[in-house]
mmCIF file of C-alpha atoms in Angstrom:
data_model
loop_
_atom_site.group_PDB
_atom_site.id
_atom_site.type_symbol
_atom_site.label_atom_id
_atom_site.label_comp_id
_atom_site.label_asym_id
_atom_site.label_seq_id
_atom_site.Cartn_x
_atom_site.Cartn_y
_atom_site.Cartn_z
ATOM 1 C CA MET A 1 -21.953 3.629 -10.247
ATOM 2 C CA GLY A 2 -20.148 2.757 -7.062
ATOM 3 C CA LYS A 3 -17.476 4.733 -5.528
ATOM 4 C CA ILE A 4 -14.130 6.500 -6.843
ATOM 5 C CA LYS A 5 -11.291 5.316 -4.569
ATOM 6 C CA VAL A 6 -8.557 8.333 -4.503
ATOM 7 C CA VAL A 7 -5.161 8.514 -3.133
ATOM 8 C CA ILE A 8 -3.326 11.589 -2.546
ATOM 9 C CA ALA A 9 0.306 12.331 -2.730
ATOM 10 C CA GLY A 10 0.891 15.081 -0.382
ATOM 11 C CA ILE A 11 -1.529 15.848 2.320
ATOM 12 C CA GLY A 12 -1.189 19.396 2.609
ATOM 13 C CA SER A 13 -3.683 22.241 2.348
ATOM 14 C CA CYS A 14 -5.186 21.438 -0.896
ATOM 15 C CA ALA A 15 -5.680 17.935 0.358
ATOM 16 C CA SER A 16 -7.583 19.328 3.607
ATOM 17 C CA SER A 17 -9.920 21.477 1.456
ATOM 18 C CA LEU A 18 -10.437 18.329 -0.873
ATOM 19 C CA VAL A 19 -11.276 16.030 2.034
ATOM 20 C CA GLN A 20 -13.703 18.654 3.634
ATOM 21 C CA TYR A 21 -15.462 19.455 0.301
ATOM 22 C CA ILE A 22 -16.082 15.821 -0.216
ATOM 23 C CA TRP A 23 -17.337 15.266 3.557
ATOM 24 C CA LYS A 24 -19.774 18.396 3.079
ATOM 25 C CA SER A 25 -21.156 16.699 -0.189
ATOM 26 C CA LYS A 26 -21.970 13.811 1.653
ATOM 27 C CA HIS A 27 -23.568 15.470 4.729
ATOM 28 C CA LEU A 28 -25.446 18.510 3.431
ATOM 29 C CA GLY A 29 -28.159 19.751 5.790
ATOM 30 C CA LYS A 30 -31.753 20.182 4.583
ATOM 31 C CA ASN A 31 -31.343 23.835 3.670
ATOM 32 C CA GLU A 32 -27.711 23.669 2.492
ATOM 33 C CA LYS A 33 -26.227 23.783 -0.790
ATOM 34 C CA LEU A 34 -22.808 22.746 -2.327
ATOM 35 C CA HIS A 35 -21.458 25.745 -4.072
ATOM 36 C CA GLY A 36 -18.614 25.833 -6.752
ATOM 37 C CA VAL A 37 -19.745 22.704 -8.457
ATOM 38 C CA SER A 38 -18.876 22.852 -12.343
ATOM 39 C CA ALA A 39 -20.836 19.697 -13.216
ATOM 40 C CA GLN A 40 -23.088 17.962 -10.812
ATOM 41 C CA ILE A 41 -22.645 14.574 -12.644
ATOM 42 C CA ILE A 42 -19.768 13.109 -14.858
ATOM 43 C CA GLY A 43 -20.123 9.750 -16.268
ATOM 44 C CA GLY A 44 -22.637 8.960 -13.344
ATOM 45 C CA TYR A 45 -20.473 10.167 -10.790
ATOM 46 C CA LYS A 46 -21.335 12.731 -8.286
ATOM 47 C CA ILE A 47 -19.070 14.396 -5.690
ATOM 48 C CA GLU A 48 -20.229 12.199 -2.974
ATOM 49 C CA ASP A 49 -19.178 9.160 -4.760
ATOM 50 C CA ILE A 50 -15.525 10.111 -4.208
ATOM 51 C CA GLU A 51 -13.894 8.091 -1.250
ATOM 52 C CA ILE A 52 -10.120 9.199 -0.159
ATOM 53 C CA VAL A 53 -8.780 5.536 0.714
ATOM 54 C CA GLY A 54 -5.285 6.721 1.416
ATOM 55 C CA GLY A 55 -2.417 9.202 1.278
ATOM 56 C CA PHE A 56 1.283 9.592 1.110
ATOM 57 C CA ASP A 57 3.758 12.094 3.102
ATOM 58 C CA ILE A 58 6.988 12.747 4.225
ATOM 59 C CA ASP A 59 6.138 14.512 7.245
ATOM 60 C CA LYS A 60 6.539 12.588 10.779
ATOM 61 C CA ASN A 61 3.500 14.494 12.044
ATOM 62 C CA LYS A 62 1.179 12.977 9.342
ATOM 63 C CA ILE A 63 2.686 9.553 8.553
ATOM 64 C CA GLY A 64 0.722 6.853 10.593
ATOM 65 C CA LYS A 65 -1.860 9.199 11.211
ATOM 66 C CA THR A 66 -5.503 8.887 9.664
ATOM 67 C CA ILE A 67 -6.633 11.406 6.886
ATOM 68 C CA THR A 68 -8.958 13.217 9.354
ATOM 69 C CA GLU A 69 -5.835 13.789 11.724
ATOM 70 C CA ALA A 70 -3.387 14.600 8.698
ATOM 71 C CA ILE A 71 -5.077 17.570 7.115
ATOM 72 C CA TYR A 72 -5.112 19.404 10.299
ATOM 73 C CA ALA A 73 -1.367 19.144 11.064
ATOM 74 C CA ASP A 74 0.035 22.545 11.820
ATOM 75 C CA VAL A 75 1.977 23.080 8.843
ATOM 76 C CA ASN A 76 -1.285 23.151 6.683
ATOM 77 C CA LYS A 77 -3.092 26.438 6.576
ATOM 78 C CA ALA A 78 -6.237 25.533 4.927
ATOM 79 C CA ILE A 79 -9.237 26.988 6.986
ATOM 80 C CA LYS A 80 -11.422 24.315 8.748
ATOM 81 C CA HIS A 81 -15.105 24.719 7.374
ATOM 82 C CA VAL A 82 -16.313 21.542 8.081
ATOM 83 C CA ASP A 83 -16.583 19.693 11.635
ATOM 84 C CA ASN A 84 -16.913 16.032 12.548
ATOM 85 C CA ILE A 85 -14.794 14.641 9.505
ATOM 86 C CA LYS A 86 -14.378 10.853 10.151
ATOM 87 C CA ASN A 87 -11.911 9.258 7.546
ATOM 88 C CA ASP A 88 -9.664 6.407 9.249
ATOM 89 C CA SER A 89 -7.729 5.822 5.896
ATOM 90 C CA VAL A 90 -3.949 6.107 6.869
ATOM 91 C CA VAL A 91 -1.215 8.323 5.566
ATOM 92 C CA GLU A 92 1.682 6.201 4.619
ATOM 93 C CA ALA A 93 5.306 6.969 3.912
ATOM 94 C CA GLY A 94 5.798 8.573 0.601
ATOM 95 C CA LEU A 95 8.650 9.024 -1.775
ATOM 96 C CA LEU A 96 11.321 11.944 -1.092
ATOM 97 C CA ASP A 97 13.968 12.913 -3.607
ATOM 98 C CA ASP A 98 13.553 16.752 -4.483
ATOM 99 C CA GLY A 99 10.313 17.571 -2.698
ATOM 100 C CA MET A 100 11.627 19.737 0.223
ATOM 101 C CA ASP A 101 14.308 21.477 -1.359
ATOM 102 C CA GLY A 102 14.094 25.197 -0.702
ATOM 103 C CA TYR A 103 12.422 27.050 2.017
ATOM 104 C CA LEU A 104 9.916 24.172 3.104
ATOM 105 C CA LEU A 105 12.809 22.205 4.430
ATOM 106 C CA PRO A 106 13.020 23.891 7.919
ATOM 107 C CA GLU A 107 9.330 23.750 8.426
ATOM 108 C CA VAL A 108 8.767 19.813 8.072
ATOM 109 C CA LYS A 109 9.919 17.032 10.183
ATOM 110 C CA ILE A 110 10.952 14.625 7.598
ATOM 111 C CA ASP A 111 10.667 10.760 8.331
ATOM 112 C CA ASP A 112 13.748 9.078 7.590
ATOM 113 C CA GLN A 113 12.204 6.177 5.780
ATOM 114 C CA CYS A 114 10.771 8.416 3.100
ATOM 115 C CA ARG A 115 14.374 8.623 1.460
ATOM 116 C CA LYS A 116 14.948 4.703 1.413
ATOM 117 C CA ILE A 117 11.331 3.687 0.331
ATOM 118 C CA LEU A 118 11.127 2.030 -3.062
ATOM 119 C CA PRO A 119 8.703 2.830 -5.599
ATOM 120 C CA ASP A 120 7.572 -0.784 -6.074
ATOM 121 C CA THR A 121 6.367 -0.572 -2.192
ATOM 122 C CA ILE A 122 4.312 2.280 -3.201
ATOM 123 C CA VAL A 123 2.846 0.427 -6.154
ATOM 124 C CA GLU A 124 1.839 -2.623 -3.852
ATOM 125 C CA ILE A 125 0.043 -0.111 -1.269
ATOM 126 C CA LEU A 126 -1.947 1.410 -4.104
ATOM 127 C CA LYS A 127 -2.821 -2.182 -5.328
ATOM 128 C CA ARG A 128 -3.769 -2.881 -1.604
ATOM 129 C CA TRP A 129 -6.113 0.145 -1.261
ATOM 130 C CA ASP A 130 -7.528 -0.917 -4.836
ATOM 131 C CA ALA A 131 -7.230 2.798 -5.958
ATOM 132 C CA ASP A 132 -8.623 4.299 -8.887
ATOM 133 C CA VAL A 133 -7.072 7.607 -8.996
ATOM 134 C CA LEU A 134 -3.851 8.989 -7.664
ATOM 135 C CA VAL A 135 -3.899 12.793 -7.197
ATOM 136 C CA CYS A 136 -0.454 14.648 -7.066
ATOM 137 C CA PHE A 137 -0.360 17.625 -4.752
ATOM 138 C CA LEU A 138 3.523 17.638 -4.209
ATOM 139 C CA PRO A 139 5.319 21.124 -3.831
ATOM 140 C CA THR A 140 6.205 22.933 -7.217
ATOM 141 C CA GLY A 141 9.931 22.279 -8.234
ATOM 142 C CA SER A 142 9.555 18.729 -7.112
ATOM 143 C CA TYR A 143 10.147 17.282 -10.664
ATOM 144 C CA LYS A 144 11.815 13.939 -9.588
ATOM 145 C CA ASP A 145 9.241 13.203 -7.094
ATOM 146 C CA VAL A 146 6.393 14.029 -9.450
ATOM 147 C CA TYR A 147 7.718 12.023 -12.089
ATOM 148 C CA ASN A 148 8.466 8.935 -9.933
ATOM 149 C CA TYR A 149 4.638 9.159 -8.743
ATOM 150 C CA SER A 150 3.507 9.186 -12.226
ATOM 151 C CA GLN A 151 5.700 5.990 -12.861
ATOM 152 C CA ILE A 152 4.098 4.448 -9.867
ATOM 153 C CA ALA A 153 0.532 5.145 -11.059
ATOM 154 C CA LEU A 154 1.456 3.755 -14.460
ATOM 155 C CA LYS A 155 2.791 0.428 -13.045
ATOM 156 C CA ALA A 156 -0.243 0.027 -10.911
ATOM 157 C CA LYS A 157 -2.658 0.885 -13.540
ATOM 158 C CA VAL A 158 -4.038 3.918 -11.465
ATOM 159 C CA ALA A 159 -5.152 6.981 -13.202
ATOM 160 C CA PHE A 160 -2.946 10.009 -12.329
ATOM 161 C CA ILE A 161 -3.832 13.747 -11.790
ATOM 162 C CA ASN A 162 -0.570 15.963 -11.861
ATOM 163 C CA GLY A 163 -1.838 19.168 -10.065
ATOM 164 C CA THR A 164 1.763 20.442 -10.175
ATOM 165 C CA PRO A 165 3.579 22.737 -12.799
ATOM 166 C CA GLU A 166 6.117 19.884 -13.630
ATOM 167 C CA LEU A 167 5.823 18.651 -17.065
ATOM 168 C CA ILE A 168 4.285 15.114 -16.896
ATOM 169 C CA ALA A 169 1.358 15.183 -19.361
ATOM 170 C CA ASN A 170 3.282 17.601 -21.551
ATOM 171 C CA ASP A 171 6.121 15.087 -21.916
ATOM 172 C CA PRO A 172 5.197 12.951 -25.121
ATOM 173 C CA THR A 173 7.123 9.866 -23.729
ATOM 174 C CA ILE A 174 5.068 9.766 -20.703
ATOM 175 C CA GLY A 175 1.783 10.458 -22.367
ATOM 176 C CA ASN A 176 2.490 7.622 -25.046
ATOM 177 C CA ALA A 177 3.370 5.133 -21.993
ATOM 178 C CA PHE A 178 0.045 5.962 -20.349
ATOM 179 C CA LYS A 179 -1.570 5.329 -23.661
ATOM 180 C CA ILE A 180 -0.047 2.252 -24.299
ATOM 181 C CA ALA A 181 -0.874 0.921 -21.022
ATOM 182 C CA GLY A 182 -4.355 1.904 -20.980
ATOM 183 C CA VAL A 183 -4.186 4.351 -18.196
ATOM 184 C CA PRO A 184 -5.845 8.003 -18.154
ATOM 185 C CA LEU A 185 -3.343 11.204 -17.520
ATOM 186 C CA LEU A 186 -4.656 14.626 -16.683
ATOM 187 C CA GLY A 187 -2.440 17.713 -16.137
ATOM 188 C CA ASP A 188 -0.185 19.725 -15.606
ATOM 189 C CA ASP A 189 -0.754 22.404 -13.169
ATOM 190 C CA MET A 190 -4.265 22.592 -11.839
ATOM 191 C CA ARG A 191 -6.231 25.829 -12.286
ATOM 192 C CA SER A 192 -7.972 27.232 -9.403
ATOM 193 C CA HIS A 193 -11.779 27.079 -9.490
ATOM 194 C CA LEU A 194 -12.018 30.894 -9.908
ATOM 195 C CA GLY A 195 -8.504 32.234 -9.652
ATOM 196 C CA ALA A 196 -6.074 34.774 -11.105
ATOM 197 C CA THR A 197 -5.611 32.700 -14.199
ATOM 198 C CA ALA A 198 -9.017 31.928 -15.071
ATOM 199 C CA LEU A 199 -9.968 35.919 -14.505
ATOM 200 C CA HIS A 200 -6.933 36.884 -16.148
ATOM 201 C CA THR A 201 -7.401 34.981 -19.152
ATOM 202 C CA ASP A 202 -11.401 35.703 -19.305
ATOM 203 C CA LEU A 203 -10.516 39.284 -19.293
ATOM 204 C CA ILE A 204 -8.081 39.179 -22.073
ATOM 205 C CA GLU A 205 -10.584 37.196 -24.225
ATOM 206 C CA LEU A 206 -13.220 39.635 -23.346
ATOM 207 C CA MET A 207 -10.950 42.695 -24.580
ATOM 208 C CA HIS A 208 -10.143 40.558 -27.806
ATOM 209 C CA SER A 209 -13.824 39.926 -28.345
ATOM 210 C CA ARG A 210 -14.455 43.820 -28.712
ATOM 211 C CA GLY A 211 -11.335 44.277 -31.104
ATOM 212 C CA ILE A 212 -9.238 45.741 -28.315
ATOM 213 C CA GLU A 213 -5.556 45.050 -28.475
ATOM 214 C CA VAL A 214 -3.972 44.081 -25.254
ATOM 215 C CA LYS A 215 -0.496 46.058 -25.101
ATOM 216 C CA ASN A 216 0.579 45.259 -21.533
ATOM 217 C CA THR A 217 -0.580 43.273 -18.561
ATOM 218 C CA TYR A 218 0.404 41.756 -15.303
ATOM 219 C CA GLN A 219 -0.661 39.337 -12.582
ATOM 220 C CA LEU A 220 0.876 39.799 -9.017
ATOM 221 C CA ASN A 221 -0.039 37.148 -6.516
ATOM 222 C CA PHE A 222 0.564 36.941 -2.958
ATOM 223 C CA GLY A 223 -0.389 34.442 0.036
ATOM 224 C CA GLY A 224 0.776 32.899 3.135
ATOM 225 C CA ASN A 225 0.391 29.028 2.873
ATOM 226 C CA ALA A 226 2.996 26.472 2.375
ATOM 227 C CA ASP A 227 2.921 26.880 -1.443
ATOM 228 C CA PHE A 228 3.778 30.602 -1.478
ATOM 229 C CA MET A 229 6.576 29.804 1.090
ATOM 230 C CA ASN A 230 7.900 27.305 -1.224
ATOM 231 C CA LEU A 231 7.538 29.607 -4.297
ATOM 232 C CA SER A 232 9.319 32.548 -2.748
ATOM 233 C CA SER A 233 12.379 30.530 -3.478
ATOM 234 C CA PRO A 234 13.492 31.526 -7.198
ATOM 235 C CA LEU A 235 14.893 27.830 -7.580
ATOM 236 C CA ARG A 236 11.371 26.295 -6.645
ATOM 237 C CA SER A 237 9.159 29.081 -8.920
ATOM 238 C CA ASN A 238 10.503 28.694 -12.169
ATOM 239 C CA SER A 239 8.047 26.103 -13.543
ATOM 240 C CA LYS A 240 4.981 27.942 -12.094
ATOM 241 C CA LYS A 241 6.021 31.076 -13.723
ATOM 242 C CA LYS A 242 6.453 29.315 -17.102
ATOM 243 C CA SER A 243 3.099 27.393 -16.338
ATOM 244 C CA LYS A 244 1.368 30.882 -15.996
ATOM 245 C CA ARG A 245 2.532 32.614 -19.218
ATOM 246 C CA LYS A 246 1.777 29.358 -21.197
ATOM 247 C CA ALA A 247 -1.914 29.928 -19.817
ATOM 248 C CA LEU A 248 -1.947 33.427 -20.913
ATOM 249 C CA SER A 249 -0.357 32.659 -24.217
ATOM 250 C CA PHE A 250 -3.219 30.211 -24.924
ATOM 251 C CA ALA A 251 -5.451 33.380 -24.236
ATOM 252 C CA GLY A 252 -3.918 35.095 -27.485
ATOM 253 C CA ILE A 253 -1.245 37.257 -26.016
ATOM 254 C CA ASP A 254 2.516 36.927 -26.378
ATOM 255 C CA ALA A 255 2.984 36.471 -22.675
ATOM 256 C CA SER A 256 7.076 35.824 -23.009
ATOM 257 C CA ASN A 257 7.819 38.757 -20.909
ATOM 258 C CA VAL A 258 4.660 39.195 -18.913
ATOM 259 C CA ALA A 259 5.114 39.348 -15.218
ATOM 260 C CA ALA A 260 2.649 36.611 -13.819
ATOM 261 C CA GLY A 261 3.238 35.394 -9.935
ATOM 262 C CA PRO A 262 3.884 34.161 -7.470
ATOM 263 C CA ASN A 263 5.236 37.255 -6.229
ATOM 264 C CA GLY A 264 5.534 37.069 -2.413
ATOM 265 C CA TYR A 265 4.984 35.189 0.782
ATOM 266 C CA ILE A 266 3.165 37.185 3.379
ATOM 267 C CA LYS A 267 2.719 34.774 6.552
ATOM 268 C CA TYR A 268 -0.276 36.278 8.097
ATOM 269 C CA LEU A 269 -2.580 35.956 4.931
ATOM 270 C CA MET A 270 -2.355 32.154 5.828
ATOM 271 C CA ASP A 271 -4.438 30.489 3.176
ATOM 272 C CA ASN A 272 -5.599 33.543 1.671
ATOM 273 C CA LYS A 273 -4.327 34.627 -1.753
ATOM 274 C CA ILE A 274 -4.472 38.142 -3.244
ATOM 275 C CA CYS A 275 -4.241 38.873 -6.687
ATOM 276 C CA TYR A 276 -3.640 42.186 -8.513
ATOM 277 C CA LEU A 277 -4.361 42.262 -12.334
ATOM 278 C CA ARG A 278 -3.691 45.128 -14.862
ATOM 279 C CA LEU A 279 -4.411 44.986 -18.501
ATOM 280 C CA GLU A 280 -3.752 47.968 -20.870
ATOM 281 C CA GLY A 281 -5.495 47.850 -24.220
ATOM 282 C CA ILE A 282 -5.811 49.976 -27.308
ATOM 283 C CA SER A 283 -9.380 50.786 -28.633
ATOM 284 C CA VAL A 284 -11.295 52.848 -30.870
ATOM 285 C CA LEU A 285 -9.392 55.979 -32.486
ATOM 286 C CA GLU A 286 -6.258 54.582 -30.558
ATOM 287 C CA SER A 287 -8.223 55.426 -27.236
ATOM 288 C CA PRO A 288 -6.809 53.678 -24.147
ATOM 289 C CA VAL A 289 -8.881 50.944 -21.910
ATOM 290 C CA ASN A 290 -7.255 49.978 -18.880
ATOM 291 C CA ILE A 291 -8.694 47.409 -16.380
ATOM 292 C CA GLU A 292 -7.376 46.849 -12.769
ATOM 293 C CA VAL A 293 -8.812 44.112 -10.714
ATOM 294 C CA LYS A 294 -7.891 42.914 -7.145
ATOM 295 C CA LEU A 295 -9.023 39.233 -6.301
ATOM 296 C CA GLU A 296 -9.268 37.784 -2.767
ATOM 297 C CA VAL A 297 -9.748 33.809 -2.392
ATOM 298 C CA GLU A 298 -8.821 31.159 -0.157
ATOM 299 C CA ASP A 299 -6.400 29.262 -2.114
ATOM 300 C CA SER A 300 -6.902 25.901 -1.098
ATOM 301 C CA PRO A 301 -10.803 25.431 -1.511
ATOM 302 C CA ASN A 302 -10.193 27.059 -4.961
ATOM 303 C CA ALA A 303 -8.083 23.835 -5.846
ATOM 304 C CA ALA A 304 -10.716 21.465 -4.491
ATOM 305 C CA GLY A 305 -13.420 22.872 -6.747
ATOM 306 C CA VAL A 306 -11.121 21.808 -9.720
ATOM 307 C CA ILE A 307 -9.846 18.478 -8.269
ATOM 308 C CA VAL A 308 -13.486 16.828 -7.818
ATOM 309 C CA SER A 309 -14.103 17.309 -11.467
ATOM 310 C CA ALA A 310 -10.878 16.093 -12.612
ATOM 311 C CA ILE A 311 -11.080 12.854 -10.289
ATOM 312 C CA ARG A 312 -14.325 11.995 -11.735
ATOM 313 C CA ILE A 313 -13.358 12.495 -15.262
ATOM 314 C CA ALA A 314 -10.210 10.333 -14.585
ATOM 315 C CA LYS A 315 -12.351 7.442 -13.159
ATOM 316 C CA THR A 316 -15.000 8.045 -16.315
ATOM 317 C CA ALA A 317 -12.154 7.576 -18.540
ATOM 318 C CA GLN A 318 -11.113 4.362 -16.976
ATOM 319 C CA ASP A 319 -14.633 3.078 -17.280
ATOM 320 C CA LYS A 320 -14.938 3.774 -20.968
ATOM 321 C CA LYS A 321 -11.398 2.586 -21.772
ATOM 322 C CA MET A 322 -10.034 5.827 -22.615
ATOM 323 C CA SER A 323 -6.233 6.273 -22.089
ATOM 324 C CA GLY A 324 -3.242 8.757 -22.043
ATOM 325 C CA VAL A 325 -3.717 12.272 -21.778
ATOM 326 C CA ILE A 326 -7.572 13.124 -21.860
ATOM 327 C CA SER A 327 -6.938 16.426 -23.766
ATOM 328 C CA GLU A 328 -10.463 17.614 -24.151
ATOM 329 C CA VAL A 329 -10.725 18.439 -20.377
ATOM 330 C CA CYS A 330 -7.289 19.549 -19.466
ATOM 331 C CA ALA A 331 -7.624 23.105 -21.098
ATOM 332 C CA PHE A 332 -10.447 23.919 -18.698
ATOM 333 C CA LEU A 333 -8.975 22.232 -15.691
ATOM 334 C CA PHE A 334 -5.116 22.856 -15.765
ATOM 335 C CA LYS A 335 -2.859 25.875 -16.745
ATOM 336 C CA SER A 336 -0.391 24.015 -18.880
ATOM 337 C CA PRO A 337 -2.230 21.465 -20.928
ATOM 338 C CA VAL A 338 -0.722 19.679 -23.933
ATOM 339 C CA GLU A 339 -3.291 21.325 -26.145
ATOM 340 C CA GLY A 340 -4.571 24.862 -25.086
ATOM 341 C CA CYS A 341 -7.155 27.267 -26.099
ATOM 342 C CA ASN A 342 -9.045 30.341 -24.741
ATOM 343 C CA GLU A 343 -11.361 30.343 -21.748
ATOM 344 C CA SER A 344 -14.699 29.994 -23.706
ATOM 345 C CA GLU A 345 -13.197 27.294 -25.928
ATOM 346 C CA ALA A 346 -11.932 25.253 -23.178
ATOM 347 C CA ARG A 347 -15.435 25.475 -21.385
ATOM 348 C CA VAL A 348 -17.098 24.186 -24.442
ATOM 349 C CA LEU A 349 -14.685 21.326 -24.695
ATOM 350 C CA PHE A 350 -14.998 20.426 -20.972
ATOM 351 C CA ASN A 351 -19.102 20.632 -21.197
ATOM 352 C CA ARG A 352 -19.067 18.580 -24.464
ATOM 353 C CA PHE A 353 -16.964 15.869 -22.802
ATOM 354 C CA ILE A 354 -19.515 15.537 -19.861
ATOM 355 C CA ARG A 355 -22.333 15.623 -22.341
ATOM 356 C CA ASN A 356 -20.953 12.806 -24.217
ATOM 357 C CA THR A 357 -19.928 10.666 -21.151
ATOM 358 C CA ASN A 358 -23.204 11.126 -19.323
ATOM 359 C CA SER A 359 -25.330 10.312 -22.422
ATOM 360 C CA ASN A 360 -23.395 6.830 -23.446
#
């Protein structure tokens, strides 16, 4: 099937885990297994068919460096799981408008050229790299920058994956523009492969399947990477909280007043995330059913597990002349899809898309 040429906007911890996961898929030892794969083949593509051909960032310590060098910059907290990665693709200066507002600003050495670079320059770079897919890993709260990258992808005819909670795929005007241009769009706000939202919505669905009414619930999340540092600012976390509540509402509850993280930045946790869930339900004869769960995961690998599916879906959509929002897969891959449903229905739609594209 050939390779899928991918460019990443935001070479942070999520990008680091993604690069490591792809590299590992290409260099498995004799007795090694690639864990956490939702689908081995999508549209004829395996994970090892993904090639990271370039990236954009605003950090002086990353611009001009190779992907291999940039993913291990000090500000990135993703744990190094894979040795001897060799990717000589270069990180170029990216756009900067609202991307560094908040608590991240003192942590990053911003390259001045990023405030002056023109979108058309980024378009030309994407064309030079012959990119198929642009993955957006910018910080939450960066609406202007995320929007600008979506328009760059549209102009360059490159499929766009919005991993942030900023509403891009949910904007009918943007979705329609991608549809008219013949460009695939996926988003918004990637789910973790097995994270707090996936577990929370599954538990809600389980209780509902037994006729148990969920009366109260909460989801508390803590971590120590740059994402949690950024989200510790109330001015930056609003879109994330809305996205999480939207995901819970798709599971069948009134989530308008549900406390659903992020709830705290704890530096020593680094890329580890801790989630506490509680669900309170009413069962037979008004008897109570309460569930409490503690989930511990590495945050960035959890993102990589989802994005390797989204990338292959985006490329498959290109191959099959699909355009606009690829709605049938977004409910499984993203917290805030245009068309939501519960966890099991989302899984059915996702698997059906894969079966149909693999068979045609």
